[in-house]
Each structure stands twice: as C-alpha cells, then as structure tokens.
XYZ file of N, CA, C and O in Angstrom:
332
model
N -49.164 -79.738 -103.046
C -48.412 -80.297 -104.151
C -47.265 -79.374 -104.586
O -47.363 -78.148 -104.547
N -46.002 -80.135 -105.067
C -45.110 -79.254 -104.932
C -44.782 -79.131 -106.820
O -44.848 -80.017 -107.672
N -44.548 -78.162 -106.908
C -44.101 -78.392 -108.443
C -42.825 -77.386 -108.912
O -42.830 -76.182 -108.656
N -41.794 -78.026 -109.595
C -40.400 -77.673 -109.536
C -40.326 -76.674 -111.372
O -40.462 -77.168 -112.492
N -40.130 -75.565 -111.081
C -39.849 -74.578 -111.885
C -37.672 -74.261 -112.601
O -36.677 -74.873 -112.214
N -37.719 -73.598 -113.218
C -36.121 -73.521 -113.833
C -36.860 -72.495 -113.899
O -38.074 -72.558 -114.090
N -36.076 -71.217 -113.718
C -35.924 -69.607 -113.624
C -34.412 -69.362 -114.502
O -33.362 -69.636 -113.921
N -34.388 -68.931 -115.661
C -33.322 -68.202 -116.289
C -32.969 -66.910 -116.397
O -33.358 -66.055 -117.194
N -31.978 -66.835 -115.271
C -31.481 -65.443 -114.780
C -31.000 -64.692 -115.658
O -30.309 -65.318 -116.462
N -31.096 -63.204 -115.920
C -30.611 -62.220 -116.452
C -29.553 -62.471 -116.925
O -29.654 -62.269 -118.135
N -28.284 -62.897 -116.605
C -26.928 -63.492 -116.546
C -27.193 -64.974 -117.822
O -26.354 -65.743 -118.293
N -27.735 -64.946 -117.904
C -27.887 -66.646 -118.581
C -28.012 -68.092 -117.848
O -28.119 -69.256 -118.236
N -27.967 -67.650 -117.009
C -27.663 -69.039 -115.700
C -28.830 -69.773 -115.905
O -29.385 -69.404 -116.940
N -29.373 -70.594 -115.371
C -30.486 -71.400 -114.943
C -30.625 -72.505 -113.385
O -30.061 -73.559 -113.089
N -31.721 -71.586 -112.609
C -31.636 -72.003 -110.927
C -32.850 -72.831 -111.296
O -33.622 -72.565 -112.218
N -32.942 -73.983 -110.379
C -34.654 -74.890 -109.675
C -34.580 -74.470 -108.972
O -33.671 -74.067 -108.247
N -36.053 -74.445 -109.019
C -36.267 -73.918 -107.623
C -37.827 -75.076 -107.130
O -38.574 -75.649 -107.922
N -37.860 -75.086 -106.377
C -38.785 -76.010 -105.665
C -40.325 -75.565 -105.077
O -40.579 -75.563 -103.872
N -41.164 -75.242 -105.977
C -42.704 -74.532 -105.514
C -43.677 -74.875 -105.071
O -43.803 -76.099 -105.078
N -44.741 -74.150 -104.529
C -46.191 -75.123 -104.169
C -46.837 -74.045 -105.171
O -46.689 -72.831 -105.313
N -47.781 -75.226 -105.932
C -48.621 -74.282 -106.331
C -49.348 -72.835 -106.117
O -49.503 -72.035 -107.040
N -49.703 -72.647 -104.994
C -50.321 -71.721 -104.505
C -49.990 -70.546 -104.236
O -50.777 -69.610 -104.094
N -48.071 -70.471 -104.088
C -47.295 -69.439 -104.386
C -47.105 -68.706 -105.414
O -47.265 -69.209 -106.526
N -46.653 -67.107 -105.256
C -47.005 -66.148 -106.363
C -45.320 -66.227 -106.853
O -44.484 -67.040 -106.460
N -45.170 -65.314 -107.651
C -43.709 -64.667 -108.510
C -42.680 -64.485 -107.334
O -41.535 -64.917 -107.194
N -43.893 -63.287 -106.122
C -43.220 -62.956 -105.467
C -42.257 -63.256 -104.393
O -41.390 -62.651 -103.761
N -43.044 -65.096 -104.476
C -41.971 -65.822 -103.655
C -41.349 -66.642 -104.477
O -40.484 -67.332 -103.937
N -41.551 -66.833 -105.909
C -40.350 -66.819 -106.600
C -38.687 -66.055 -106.376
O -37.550 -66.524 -106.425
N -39.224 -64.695 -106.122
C -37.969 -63.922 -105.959
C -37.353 -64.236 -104.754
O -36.181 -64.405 -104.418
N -38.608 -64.278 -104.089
C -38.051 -64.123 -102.406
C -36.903 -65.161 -102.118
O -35.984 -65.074 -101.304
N -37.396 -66.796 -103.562
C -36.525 -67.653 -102.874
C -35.055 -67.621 -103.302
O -34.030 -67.882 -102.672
N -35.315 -67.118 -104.896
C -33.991 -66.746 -105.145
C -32.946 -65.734 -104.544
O -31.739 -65.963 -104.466
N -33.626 -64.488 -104.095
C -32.928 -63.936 -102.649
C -32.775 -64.405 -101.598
O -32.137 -63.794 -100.741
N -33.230 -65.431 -101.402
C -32.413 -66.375 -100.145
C -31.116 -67.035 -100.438
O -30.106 -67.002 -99.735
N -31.346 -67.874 -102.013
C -30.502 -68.467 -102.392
C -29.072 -67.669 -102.658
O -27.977 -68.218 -102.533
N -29.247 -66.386 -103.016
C -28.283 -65.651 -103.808
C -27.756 -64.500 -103.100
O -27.073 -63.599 -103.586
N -28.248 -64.657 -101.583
C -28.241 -63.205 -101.310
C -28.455 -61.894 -102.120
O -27.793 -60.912 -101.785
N -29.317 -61.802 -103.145
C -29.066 -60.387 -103.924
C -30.782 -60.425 -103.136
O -31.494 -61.424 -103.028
N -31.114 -58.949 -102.653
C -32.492 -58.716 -102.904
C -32.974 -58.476 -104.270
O -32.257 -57.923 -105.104
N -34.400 -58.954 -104.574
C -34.979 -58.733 -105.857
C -36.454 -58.946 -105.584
O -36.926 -59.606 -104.658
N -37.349 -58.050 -106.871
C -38.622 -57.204 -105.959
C -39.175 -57.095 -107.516
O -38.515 -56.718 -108.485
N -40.119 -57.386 -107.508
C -41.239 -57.042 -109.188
C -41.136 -55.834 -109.540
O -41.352 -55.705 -110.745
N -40.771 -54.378 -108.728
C -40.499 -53.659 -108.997
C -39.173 -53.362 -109.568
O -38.806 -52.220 -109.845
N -38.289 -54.694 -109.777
C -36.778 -53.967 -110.169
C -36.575 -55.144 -111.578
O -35.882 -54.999 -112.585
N -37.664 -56.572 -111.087
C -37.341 -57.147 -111.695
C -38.922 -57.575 -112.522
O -39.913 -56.881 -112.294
N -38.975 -58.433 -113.205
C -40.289 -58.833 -113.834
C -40.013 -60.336 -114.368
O -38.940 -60.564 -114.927
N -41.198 -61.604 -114.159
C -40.597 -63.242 -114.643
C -41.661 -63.033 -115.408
O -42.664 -62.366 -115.153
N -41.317 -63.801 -116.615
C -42.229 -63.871 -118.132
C -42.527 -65.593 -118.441
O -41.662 -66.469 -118.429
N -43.594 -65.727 -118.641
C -43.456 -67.360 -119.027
C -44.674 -67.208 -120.184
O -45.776 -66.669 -120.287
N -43.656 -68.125 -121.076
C -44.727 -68.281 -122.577
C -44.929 -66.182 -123.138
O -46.052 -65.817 -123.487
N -43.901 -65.262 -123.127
C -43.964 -64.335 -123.267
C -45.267 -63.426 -122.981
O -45.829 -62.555 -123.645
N -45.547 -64.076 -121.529
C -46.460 -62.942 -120.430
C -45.715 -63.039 -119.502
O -45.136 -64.019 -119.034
N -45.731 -61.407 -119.062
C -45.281 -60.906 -117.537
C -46.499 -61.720 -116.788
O -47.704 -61.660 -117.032
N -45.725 -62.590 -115.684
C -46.514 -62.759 -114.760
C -46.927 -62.115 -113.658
O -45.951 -61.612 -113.101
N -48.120 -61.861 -112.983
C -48.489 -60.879 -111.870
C -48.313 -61.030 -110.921
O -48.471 -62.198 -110.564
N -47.852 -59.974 -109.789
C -47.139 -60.667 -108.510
C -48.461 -60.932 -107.433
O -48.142 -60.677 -106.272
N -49.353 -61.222 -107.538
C -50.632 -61.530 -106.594
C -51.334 -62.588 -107.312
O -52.559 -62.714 -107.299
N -50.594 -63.278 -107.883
C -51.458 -64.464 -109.165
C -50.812 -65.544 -108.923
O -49.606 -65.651 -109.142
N -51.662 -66.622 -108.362
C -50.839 -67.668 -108.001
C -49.708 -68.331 -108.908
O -49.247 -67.506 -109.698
N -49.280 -69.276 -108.985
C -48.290 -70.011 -110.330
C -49.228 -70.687 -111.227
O -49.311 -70.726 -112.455
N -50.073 -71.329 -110.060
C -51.249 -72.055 -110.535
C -52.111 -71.494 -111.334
O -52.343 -72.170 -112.336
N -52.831 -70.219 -111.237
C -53.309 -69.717 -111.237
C -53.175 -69.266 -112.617
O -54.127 -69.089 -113.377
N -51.497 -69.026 -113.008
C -51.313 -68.097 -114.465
C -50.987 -69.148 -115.052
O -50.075 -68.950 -115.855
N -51.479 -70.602 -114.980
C -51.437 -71.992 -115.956
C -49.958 -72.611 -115.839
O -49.692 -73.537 -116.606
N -48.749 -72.067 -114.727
C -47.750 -72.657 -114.819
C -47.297 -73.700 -115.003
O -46.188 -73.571 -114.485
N -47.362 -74.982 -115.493
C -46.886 -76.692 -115.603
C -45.888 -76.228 -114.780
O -45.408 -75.108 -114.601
N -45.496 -78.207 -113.933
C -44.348 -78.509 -113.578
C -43.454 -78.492 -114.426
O -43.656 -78.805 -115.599
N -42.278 -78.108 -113.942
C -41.099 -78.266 -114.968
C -40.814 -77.074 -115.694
O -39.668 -76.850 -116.083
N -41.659 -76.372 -115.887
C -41.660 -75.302 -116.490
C -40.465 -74.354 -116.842
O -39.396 -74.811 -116.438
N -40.377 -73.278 -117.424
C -38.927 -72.463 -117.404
C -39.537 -70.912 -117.553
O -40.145 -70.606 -118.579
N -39.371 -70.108 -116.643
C -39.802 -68.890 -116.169
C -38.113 -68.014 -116.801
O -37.048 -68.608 -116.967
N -38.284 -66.984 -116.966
C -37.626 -65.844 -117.065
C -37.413 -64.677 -116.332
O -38.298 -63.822 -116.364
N -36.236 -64.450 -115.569
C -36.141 -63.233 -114.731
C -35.726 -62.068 -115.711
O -34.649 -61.994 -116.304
N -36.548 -61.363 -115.762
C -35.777 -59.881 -116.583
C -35.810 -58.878 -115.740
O -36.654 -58.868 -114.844
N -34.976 -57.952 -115.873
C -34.776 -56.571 -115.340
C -35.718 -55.724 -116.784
O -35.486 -55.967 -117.968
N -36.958 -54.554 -116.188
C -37.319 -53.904 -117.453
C -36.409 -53.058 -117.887
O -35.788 -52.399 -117.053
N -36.092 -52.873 -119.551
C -35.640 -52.288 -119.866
C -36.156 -50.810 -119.680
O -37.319 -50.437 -119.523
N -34.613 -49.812 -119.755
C -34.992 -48.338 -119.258
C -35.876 -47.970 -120.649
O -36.065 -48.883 -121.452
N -36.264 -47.000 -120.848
C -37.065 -46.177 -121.702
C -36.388 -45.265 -122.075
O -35.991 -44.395 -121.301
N -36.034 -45.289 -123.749
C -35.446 -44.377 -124.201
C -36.015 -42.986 -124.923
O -35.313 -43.071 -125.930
N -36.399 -42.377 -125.025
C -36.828 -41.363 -125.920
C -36.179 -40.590 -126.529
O -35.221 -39.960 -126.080
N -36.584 -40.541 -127.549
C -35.745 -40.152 -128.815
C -36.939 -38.707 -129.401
O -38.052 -38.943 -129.871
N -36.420 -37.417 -129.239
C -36.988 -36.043 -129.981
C -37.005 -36.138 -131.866
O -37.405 -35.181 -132.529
C-alpha cells in the first residue's frame, strides 16, 4: 500500500513524495536526494512529524504516519554555549 506524504523543506518549499508503508525516514531522504540531487543523511538532517523526531530504522507505519500527512525536514541546530 502506497501512502503519499508532503515533506517541508528547510527552505520553505513543500515536495510529495510517494511511500510504502514499510519504508523508514531514511528512504524518505534517499528519495528526495534523487529528486534534488543534494545528498541528505539523518545525520545532517532530522524529519519531525506532530513535533517528534522520527527514527531512521522505524517504519512510517510504524511511528503512526497517516496518508497525506506533512513531515518536516530540519537541519539540527548547532549548539551554542554560552560561559
């Protein structure tokens, strides 16, 4: 079963993208690096839905995703420390 996600890029944009349940984040990214040529990796980037980081070994299904849904690409912010 296929179920169609909206990812809102860092930039403000908004991509569909076209999923099977059973797929993780990580081919979330993978597909948008096909689409975009940019590589992008859970390590550079992180998708949030309903304000949880989702896990990159957790299906879509799995972390309660609905069709239709709207996921978030963020870059983590750096860490500032302040003395």
């Amino acid at each position: 079963p296929t179920k169609h996600v909206f990812v809102r890029m860092p930039s403000g944009t908004i991509e569909f993208l076209r999923m099977e349940k059973h797929e993780t984040p990580e081919h979330v990214l993978q597909k948008l690096a096909e689409r975009d040529g940019v590589a992008m990796s859970l390590a550079s980037h992180r998708l949030v839905h309903n304000d949880c980081d989702l896990e990159h070994h957790v299906t879509l299904d799995e972390h309660g995703v609905p069709h239709l849904a709207t996921l978030t690409l963020e870059r983590p912010m750096s860490r500032v420390f302040v003395k």
